[in-house]
PDB file of C-alpha atoms in Angstrom:
ATOM      1  CA  MET U  17       4.507  30.450 -21.313  1.00 37.00           C
ATOM      2  CA  THR U  18       4.875  32.910 -18.414  1.00 36.00           C
ATOM      3  CA  LEU U  19       8.437  33.670 -17.406  1.00 38.00           C
ATOM      4  CA  VAL U  20       9.319  33.810 -13.722  1.00 36.00           C
ATOM      5  CA  ARG U  21      12.165  35.925 -12.418  1.00 36.00           C
ATOM      6  CA  SER U  22      15.058  33.802 -11.184  1.00 37.00           C
ATOM      7  CA  SER U  23      14.811  35.057  -7.644  1.00 38.00           C
ATOM      8  CA  THR U  24      15.313  32.545  -4.846  1.00 42.00           C
ATOM      9  CA  THR U  25      12.904  34.534  -2.706  1.00 43.00           C
ATOM     10  CA  LEU U  26      10.212  34.383  -5.376  1.00 41.00           C
ATOM     11  CA  ASN U  27      10.717  30.686  -6.159  1.00 49.00           C
ATOM     12  CA  LYS U  28      10.619  29.362  -2.597  1.00 50.00           C
ATOM     13  CA  PRO U  29       6.898  30.036  -1.946  1.00 53.00           C
ATOM     14  CA  ARG U  30       5.962  28.452  -5.283  1.00 55.00           C
ATOM     15  CA  ARG U  31       8.003  25.331  -4.529  1.00 66.00           C
ATOM     16  CA  LYS U  32       6.405  25.104  -1.101  1.00 62.00           C
ATOM     17  CA  GLU U  33       2.925  25.449  -2.577  1.00 61.00           C
ATOM     18  CA  GLU U  34       3.684  22.730  -5.126  1.00 60.00           C
ATOM     19  CA  GLN U  35       4.992  20.409  -2.407  1.00 64.00           C
ATOM     20  CA  LEU U  36       1.904  20.989  -0.267  1.00 61.00           C
ATOM     21  CA  ALA U  37      -0.367  20.368  -3.253  1.00 65.00           C
ATOM     22  CA  ARG U  38       1.437  17.103  -3.967  1.00 79.00           C
ATOM     23  CA  ILE U  39       1.086  15.997  -0.342  1.00 85.00           C
ATOM     24  CA  ASP U  40      -2.638  16.782  -0.505  1.00 88.00           C
ATOM     25  CA  ASP U  41      -2.894  14.680  -3.675  1.00 91.00           C
ATOM     26  CA  TYR U  42      -1.116  11.788  -1.945  1.00 93.00           C
ATOM     27  CA  LYS U  43      -3.431  12.014   1.061  1.00 95.00           C
ATOM     28  CA  GLU U  44      -6.521  12.003  -1.128  1.00 96.00           C
ATOM     29  CA  SER U  45      -5.240   9.092  -3.209  1.00 96.00           C
ATOM     30  CA  PHE U  46      -4.571   7.015  -0.102  1.00 97.00           C
ATOM     31  CA  ARG U  47      -7.933   7.990   1.401  1.00 97.00           C
ATOM     32  CA  LEU U  48      -9.729   6.725  -1.704  1.00 97.00           C
ATOM     33  CA  ALA U  49      -7.705   3.498  -1.725  1.00 98.00           C
ATOM     34  CA  ALA U  50      -8.410   2.980   1.982  1.00 97.00           C
ATOM     35  CA  GLU U  51     -12.169   3.306   1.415  1.00 97.00           C
ATOM     36  CA  GLN U  52     -11.989   0.752  -1.381  1.00 98.00           C
ATOM     37  CA  LEU U  53     -10.047  -1.661   0.823  1.00 98.00           C
ATOM     38  CA  LYS U  54     -12.682  -1.362   3.559  1.00 97.00           C
ATOM     39  CA  ASN U  55     -15.359  -2.453   1.090  1.00 96.00           C
ATOM     40  CA  ALA U  56     -13.323  -5.149  -0.661  1.00 96.00           C
ATOM     41  CA  ASN U  57     -13.345  -8.921  -0.237  1.00 97.00           C
ATOM     42  CA  LEU U  58     -10.005  -9.056   1.565  1.00 97.00           C
ATOM     43  CA  HIS U  59      -9.725 -12.837   1.511  1.00 96.00           C
ATOM     44  CA  ARG U  60     -10.036 -12.723  -2.272  1.00 96.00           C
ATOM     45  CA  LEU U  61      -7.470  -9.922  -2.560  1.00 97.00           C
ATOM     46  CA  ALA U  62      -5.035 -11.827  -0.358  1.00 97.00           C
ATOM     47  CA  LYS U  63      -5.356 -14.938  -2.521  1.00 96.00           C
ATOM     48  CA  LEU U  64      -4.942 -13.011  -5.779  1.00 96.00           C
ATOM     49  CA  SER U  65      -2.062 -10.804  -4.601  1.00 96.00           C
ATOM     50  CA  GLY U  66       0.028 -13.414  -2.791  1.00 96.00           C
ATOM     51  CA  ALA U  67      -0.497 -11.720   0.583  1.00 97.00           C
ATOM     52  CA  LYS U  68      -1.147 -13.534   3.870  1.00 97.00           C
ATOM     53  CA  ILE U  69      -4.256 -12.580   5.816  1.00 97.00           C
ATOM     54  CA  ASP U  70      -4.779 -12.506   9.605  1.00 95.00           C
ATOM     55  CA  LEU U  71      -7.440 -11.223  11.970  1.00 88.00           C
ATOM     56  CA  ASN U  72      -6.268  -8.910  14.752  1.00 81.00           C
ATOM     57  CA  GLY U  73      -9.242  -7.863  16.827  1.00 81.00           C
ATOM     58  CA  ALA U  74     -11.396  -5.508  14.767  1.00 86.00           C
ATOM     59  CA  LYS U  75      -8.711  -5.252  12.097  1.00 92.00           C
ATOM     60  CA  VAL U  76      -7.826  -7.456   9.167  1.00 97.00           C
ATOM     61  CA  GLU U  77      -4.101  -7.566   8.437  1.00 97.00           C
ATOM     62  CA  LEU U  78      -2.659  -8.345   5.014  1.00 98.00           C
ATOM     63  CA  ARG U  79       1.046  -9.203   5.045  1.00 97.00           C
ATOM     64  CA  LEU U  80       3.240  -8.977   1.975  1.00 97.00           C
ATOM     65  CA  PRO U  81       6.839  -8.069   1.095  1.00 97.00           C
ATOM     66  CA  PHE U  82       7.648  -4.754  -0.577  1.00 98.00           C
ATOM     67  CA  PHE U  83      11.200  -4.675  -1.969  1.00 97.00           C
ATOM     68  CA  GLY U  84      11.834  -7.742   0.177  1.00 95.00           C
ATOM     69  CA  VAL U  85      10.793  -6.025   3.421  1.00 96.00           C
ATOM     70  CA  PRO U  86       7.707  -7.428   5.236  1.00 96.00           C
ATOM     71  CA  HIS U  87       4.838  -4.915   5.326  1.00 97.00           C
ATOM     72  CA  VAL U  88       1.420  -5.033   6.981  1.00 97.00           C
ATOM     73  CA  VAL U  89      -1.735  -3.450   5.572  1.00 98.00           C
ATOM     74  CA  GLU U  90      -4.171  -2.934   8.445  1.00 97.00           C
ATOM     75  CA  VAL U  91      -7.759  -2.671   7.280  1.00 97.00           C
ATOM     76  CA  GLY U  92      -9.963  -1.330  10.021  1.00 94.00           C
ATOM     77  CA  GLU U  93     -10.608   2.121  11.372  1.00 92.00           C
ATOM     78  CA  PRO U  94      -8.332   3.600  10.213  1.00 94.00           C
ATOM     79  CA  VAL U  95      -6.600   1.821   7.320  1.00 96.00           C
ATOM     80  CA  ASP U  96      -2.824   2.005   7.485  1.00 96.00           C
ATOM     81  CA  VAL U  97       0.334   0.455   6.038  1.00 97.00           C
ATOM     82  CA  ARG U  98       3.446  -0.154   8.148  1.00 95.00           C
ATOM     83  CA  ARG U  99       6.683  -2.067   8.086  1.00 95.00           C
ATOM     84  CA  GLU U 100       6.369  -5.219  10.151  1.00 91.00           C
ATOM     85  CA  ALA U 101       9.694  -5.498  12.003  1.00 83.00           C
ATOM     86  CA  PRO U 102      10.849  -3.205  13.312  1.00 81.00           C
ATOM     87  CA  GLU U 103       7.462  -1.524  13.156  1.00 77.00           C
ATOM     88  CA  SER U 104       7.875   1.846  11.465  1.00 83.00           C
ATOM     89  CA  GLU U 105       6.052   4.443   9.406  1.00 88.00           C
ATOM     90  CA  VAL U 106       5.784   4.035   5.621  1.00 95.00           C
ATOM     91  CA  PRO U 107       5.925   7.057   3.276  1.00 95.00           C
ATOM     92  CA  LEU U 108       2.594   7.954   1.671  1.00 96.00           C
ATOM     93  CA  PRO U 109       3.657   7.125  -1.921  1.00 96.00           C
ATOM     94  CA  GLU U 110       4.624   3.615  -0.810  1.00 97.00           C
ATOM     95  CA  LYS U 111       1.319   3.176   1.025  1.00 98.00           C
ATOM     96  CA  ILE U 112      -0.493   4.134  -2.167  1.00 98.00           C
ATOM     97  CA  VAL U 113       1.467   1.717  -4.380  1.00 98.00           C
ATOM     98  CA  ILE U 114       0.919  -1.195  -1.965  1.00 98.00           C
ATOM     99  CA  SER U 115      -2.803  -0.410  -1.612  1.00 98.00           C
ATOM    100  CA  HIS U 116      -3.266  -0.116  -5.376  1.00 98.00           C
ATOM    101  CA  TYR U 117      -1.426  -3.404  -5.871  1.00 98.00           C
ATOM    102  CA  LEU U 118      -3.901  -5.141  -3.566  1.00 98.00           C
ATOM    103  CA  LEU U 119      -6.904  -3.495  -5.214  1.00 98.00           C
ATOM    104  CA  HIS U 120      -5.709  -4.516  -8.706  1.00 96.00           C
ATOM    105  CA  ALA U 121      -4.703  -8.002  -7.560  1.00 93.00           C
ATOM    106  CA  SER U 122      -4.659 -10.711 -10.200  1.00 87.00           C
ATOM    107  CA  ASN U 123      -3.447 -14.289  -9.940  1.00 80.00           C
ATOM    108  CA  LYS U 124      -2.802 -14.529 -13.678  1.00 84.00           C
ATOM    109  CA  PRO U 125       0.733 -15.785 -14.296  1.00 88.00           C
ATOM    110  CA  ALA U 126       3.421 -13.588 -15.785  1.00 91.00           C
ATOM    111  CA  SER U 127       3.177 -13.414 -19.562  1.00 93.00           C
ATOM    112  CA  GLY U 128       6.903 -13.845 -20.196  1.00 92.00           C
ATOM    113  CA  GLU U 129       6.769 -10.860 -22.574  1.00 96.00           C
ATOM    114  CA  LEU U 130       9.021  -7.972 -21.551  1.00 97.00           C
ATOM    115  CA  ILE U 131       7.892  -4.460 -22.433  1.00 97.00           C
ATOM    116  CA  THR U 132       9.201  -0.937 -21.897  1.00 97.00           C
ATOM    117  CA  PHE U 133       7.342   1.752 -20.016  1.00 97.00           C
ATOM    118  CA  ARG U 134       6.337   3.425 -23.277  1.00 96.00           C
ATOM    119  CA  GLN U 135       4.597   0.194 -24.338  1.00 97.00           C
ATOM    120  CA  ILE U 136       2.343   0.197 -21.271  1.00 96.00           C
ATOM    121  CA  ALA U 137      -1.132   1.512 -22.020  1.00 93.00           C
ATOM    122  CA  ASP U 138      -1.032   5.326 -21.634  1.00 94.00           C
ATOM    123  CA  GLY U 139       2.682   5.067 -20.800  1.00 94.00           C
ATOM    124  CA  HIS U 140       3.506   7.716 -23.395  1.00 93.00           C
ATOM    125  CA  PHE U 141       1.646  10.303 -21.305  1.00 92.00           C
ATOM    126  CA  TYR U 142       4.051   9.756 -18.379  1.00 93.00           C
ATOM    127  CA  PHE U 143       7.145   8.778 -20.339  1.00 95.00           C
ATOM    128  CA  ASP U 144       9.125  11.996 -19.783  1.00 94.00           C
ATOM    129  CA  ALA U 145       8.418  11.901 -16.052  1.00 92.00           C
ATOM    130  CA  PHE U 146       9.381   8.220 -15.984  1.00 96.00           C
ATOM    131  CA  GLN U 147      12.706   8.980 -17.670  1.00 96.00           C
ATOM    132  CA  ARG U 148      13.481  11.757 -15.178  1.00 94.00           C
ATOM    133  CA  ARG U 149      12.342   9.717 -12.177  1.00 94.00           C
ATOM    134  CA  ALA U 150      13.915   6.356 -12.970  1.00 97.00           C
ATOM    135  CA  ARG U 151      15.910   5.747 -16.121  1.00 97.00           C
ATOM    136  CA  ASP U 152      18.061   8.906 -16.172  1.00 97.00           C
ATOM    137  CA  PRO U 153      19.239   8.760 -12.528  1.00 97.00           C
ATOM    138  CA  PHE U 154      19.905   5.021 -12.886  1.00 98.00           C
ATOM    139  CA  LEU U 155      22.087   5.651 -15.923  1.00 96.00           C
ATOM    140  CA  ALA U 156      23.860   8.622 -14.341  1.00 95.00           C
ATOM    141  CA  THR U 157      24.725   6.597 -11.224  1.00 96.00           C
ATOM    142  CA  PHE U 158      25.773   3.273 -12.759  1.00 96.00           C
ATOM    143  CA  GLY U 159      26.497   3.935 -16.444  1.00 94.00           C
ATOM    144  CA  HIS U 160      30.249   3.892 -15.968  1.00 91.00           C
ATOM    145  CA  ASP U 161      30.324   1.342 -13.150  1.00 94.00           C
ATOM    146  CA  PRO U 162      28.213  -1.744 -13.972  1.00 94.00           C
ATOM    147  CA  GLU U 163      29.901  -3.781 -11.240  1.00 95.00           C
ATOM    148  CA  LEU U 164      28.682  -1.277  -8.669  1.00 96.00           C
ATOM    149  CA  PHE U 165      25.180  -1.847 -10.063  1.00 97.00           C
ATOM    150  CA  ARG U 166      25.658  -5.606  -9.712  1.00 97.00           C
ATOM    151  CA  THR U 167      26.833  -5.224  -6.110  1.00 97.00           C
ATOM    152  CA  CYS U 168      23.952  -2.940  -5.132  1.00 98.00           C
ATOM    153  CA  GLY U 169      21.439  -5.127  -6.953  1.00 98.00           C
ATOM    154  CA  GLU U 170      22.571  -8.193  -5.057  1.00 97.00           C
ATOM    155  CA  MET U 171      22.213  -6.257  -1.805  1.00 97.00           C
ATOM    156  CA  LEU U 172      18.542  -5.690  -2.735  1.00 96.00           C
ATOM    157  CA  GLY U 173      18.078  -9.387  -3.431  1.00 96.00           C
ATOM    158  CA  ALA U 174      18.080  -9.138  -7.233  1.00 98.00           C
ATOM    159  CA  LYS U 175      18.889 -12.039  -9.536  1.00 97.00           C
ATOM    160  CA  SER U 176      21.194 -11.746 -12.547  1.00 97.00           C
ATOM    161  CA  VAL U 177      19.776 -12.187 -16.042  1.00 96.00           C
ATOM    162  CA  GLU U 178      21.557 -12.495 -19.375  1.00 95.00           C
ATOM    163  CA  ALA U 179      20.961  -9.046 -20.797  1.00 95.00           C
ATOM    164  CA  GLY U 180      23.287  -6.142 -21.570  1.00 93.00           C
ATOM    165  CA  ASP U 181      26.593  -5.971 -19.722  1.00 95.00           C
ATOM    166  CA  VAL U 182      24.753  -6.350 -16.420  1.00 97.00           C
ATOM    167  CA  GLY U 183      21.079  -7.281 -16.171  1.00 97.00           C
ATOM    168  CA  MET U 184      19.210  -7.831 -12.914  1.00 98.00           C
ATOM    169  CA  VAL U 185      15.613  -8.579 -12.012  1.00 98.00           C
ATOM    170  CA  PHE U 186      14.080  -7.245  -8.789  1.00 98.00           C
ATOM    171  CA  GLN U 187      10.947  -8.518  -7.070  1.00 97.00           C
ATOM    172  CA  VAL U 188       9.076  -5.411  -5.964  1.00 97.00           C
ATOM    173  CA  LEU U 189       5.841  -7.096  -4.852  1.00 97.00           C
ATOM    174  CA  PRO U 190       4.841 -10.776  -4.862  1.00 96.00           C
ATOM    175  CA  ARG U 191       3.647 -10.712  -8.485  1.00 96.00           C
ATOM    176  CA  ILE U 192       5.627  -7.749  -9.835  1.00 97.00           C
ATOM    177  CA  ASP U 193       9.226  -7.861 -11.058  1.00 97.00           C
ATOM    178  CA  ILE U 194      11.251  -5.057 -12.641  1.00 98.00           C
ATOM    179  CA  GLN U 195      14.277  -5.775 -14.822  1.00 98.00           C
ATOM    180  CA  LEU U 196      17.120  -3.264 -15.093  1.00 98.00           C
ATOM    181  CA  VAL U 197      19.654  -3.651 -17.907  1.00 98.00           C
ATOM    182  CA  LEU U 198      22.885  -1.692 -18.243  1.00 97.00           C
ATOM    183  CA  TRP U 199      25.290  -1.379 -21.169  1.00 95.00           C
ATOM    184  CA  GLN U 200      28.652   0.117 -20.268  1.00 89.00           C
ATOM    185  CA  GLY U 201      29.885   2.939 -22.468  1.00 79.00           C
ATOM    186  CA  ASP U 202      33.207   3.022 -24.316  1.00 78.00           C
ATOM    187  CA  ASP U 203      35.179   5.426 -26.486  1.00 79.00           C
ATOM    188  CA  GLU U 204      32.611   5.192 -29.286  1.00 84.00           C
ATOM    189  CA  PHE U 205      29.275   4.839 -27.520  1.00 87.00           C
ATOM    190  CA  PRO U 206      27.840   6.329 -24.311  1.00 92.00           C
ATOM    191  CA  PRO U 207      26.357   4.075 -21.600  1.00 94.00           C
ATOM    192  CA  GLU U 208      22.781   2.927 -22.137  1.00 96.00           C
ATOM    193  CA  ALA U 209      20.102   1.477 -19.880  1.00 97.00           C
ATOM    194  CA  SER U 210      16.654  -0.091 -20.084  1.00 97.00           C
ATOM    195  CA  ILE U 211      13.936  -0.661 -17.515  1.00 98.00           C
ATOM    196  CA  LEU U 212      11.669  -3.550 -18.476  1.00 98.00           C
ATOM    197  CA  PHE U 213       8.450  -5.059 -17.128  1.00 98.00           C
ATOM    198  CA  ASP U 214       6.464  -8.194 -17.723  1.00 97.00           C
ATOM    199  CA  ALA U 215       3.466  -7.207 -19.849  1.00 96.00           C
ATOM    200  CA  SER U 216       1.156  -8.376 -17.040  1.00 96.00           C
ATOM    201  CA  ILE U 217       2.111  -5.319 -14.965  1.00 96.00           C
ATOM    202  CA  GLN U 218      -0.519  -3.385 -16.940  1.00 93.00           C
ATOM    203  CA  ASN U 219      -3.197  -5.351 -15.087  1.00 92.00           C
ATOM    204  CA  ARG U 220      -1.541  -5.139 -11.677  1.00 95.00           C
ATOM    205  CA  LEU U 221      -0.791  -1.415 -11.189  1.00 96.00           C
ATOM    206  CA  PRO U 222      -1.958   1.896 -12.664  1.00 95.00           C
ATOM    207  CA  VAL U 223       0.592   3.324 -15.089  1.00 96.00           C
ATOM    208  CA  GLU U 224       1.382   6.236 -12.740  1.00 95.00           C
ATOM    209  CA  ASP U 225       2.277   3.753 -10.006  1.00 96.00           C
ATOM    210  CA  VAL U 226       4.581   1.850 -12.369  1.00 97.00           C
ATOM    211  CA  ALA U 227       6.556   5.069 -12.872  1.00 96.00           C
ATOM    212  CA  VAL U 228       6.595   5.783  -9.140  1.00 96.00           C
ATOM    213  CA  VAL U 229       7.694   2.305  -8.079  1.00 97.00           C
ATOM    214  CA  SER U 230      10.430   2.283 -10.740  1.00 98.00           C
ATOM    215  CA  GLY U 231      11.798   5.463  -9.207  1.00 97.00           C
ATOM    216  CA  MET U 232      11.614   3.912  -5.750  1.00 98.00           C
ATOM    217  CA  LEU U 233      13.740   1.002  -6.963  1.00 98.00           C
ATOM    218  CA  VAL U 234      16.336   3.251  -8.599  1.00 98.00           C
ATOM    219  CA  TYR U 235      16.648   5.515  -5.571  1.00 97.00           C
ATOM    220  CA  ARG U 236      17.124   2.531  -3.281  1.00 98.00           C
ATOM    221  CA  LEU U 237      19.975   1.423  -5.531  1.00 98.00           C
ATOM    222  CA  MET U 238      21.437   4.937  -5.562  1.00 98.00           C
ATOM    223  CA  GLY U 239      21.387   5.021  -1.767  1.00 97.00           C
ATOM    224  CA  LEU U 240      23.272   1.744  -1.607  1.00 97.00           C
ATOM    225  CA  ALA U 241      25.756   3.065  -4.188  1.00 97.00           C
ATOM    226  CA  ARG U 242      26.473   6.143  -2.079  1.00 94.00           C
ATOM    227  CA  ASN U 243      27.137   3.943   0.928  1.00 93.00           C
ATOM    228  CA  GLN U 244      29.480   1.717  -1.090  1.00 90.00           C
ATOM    229  CA  GLN U 245      31.398   4.671  -2.456  1.00 82.00           C
ATOM    230  CA  THR U 246      31.888   6.255   0.952  1.00 77.00           C
TER     231      THR U 246
END
């Protein structure tokens, strides 16, 4: 492994290059998804995904909620994803997740079997990144304050489940739920947390997107927690 001198001046260009490379990857991923949407049977995807479909001139619009917020996927020239009301721009990673959800649409019912991220096919390849992106910040924010987690979860429209000290299930997309479970620490044991998925998620999103959308959920909760604490 090559060592890099701990100079702020030396590190800044590398970080910038990495950020630009990631943005380029996002752009290419969305471009590929957009091309697939143009060639897809959109009426079929709408039926399978739980989206509503409308014609708007030369565009086809697919409407579906993302974290409870109405979004519109416009399939025309170009393809775009936006929030419905008030109309606003959507970050590229969210556009990618929503597009991939449509492209992997399945009307199969939930299996009722809860699995961890590591149990998802190829999940072990992304497990460390998943922990850093989702589980660890969730635990750091709410591990000693489960009632704050409950409050923030309810603000996102979550429903309580009987699991841990506080368990809540969040609807991310029409056929995708994520369950967060928190165990409060005490003098003997540290806090613990789990992020669980219905086993059917393996057929509805690529494993990388499962990690990404889990992080999106956790960071939404963290934002609400900061507002509550201030």
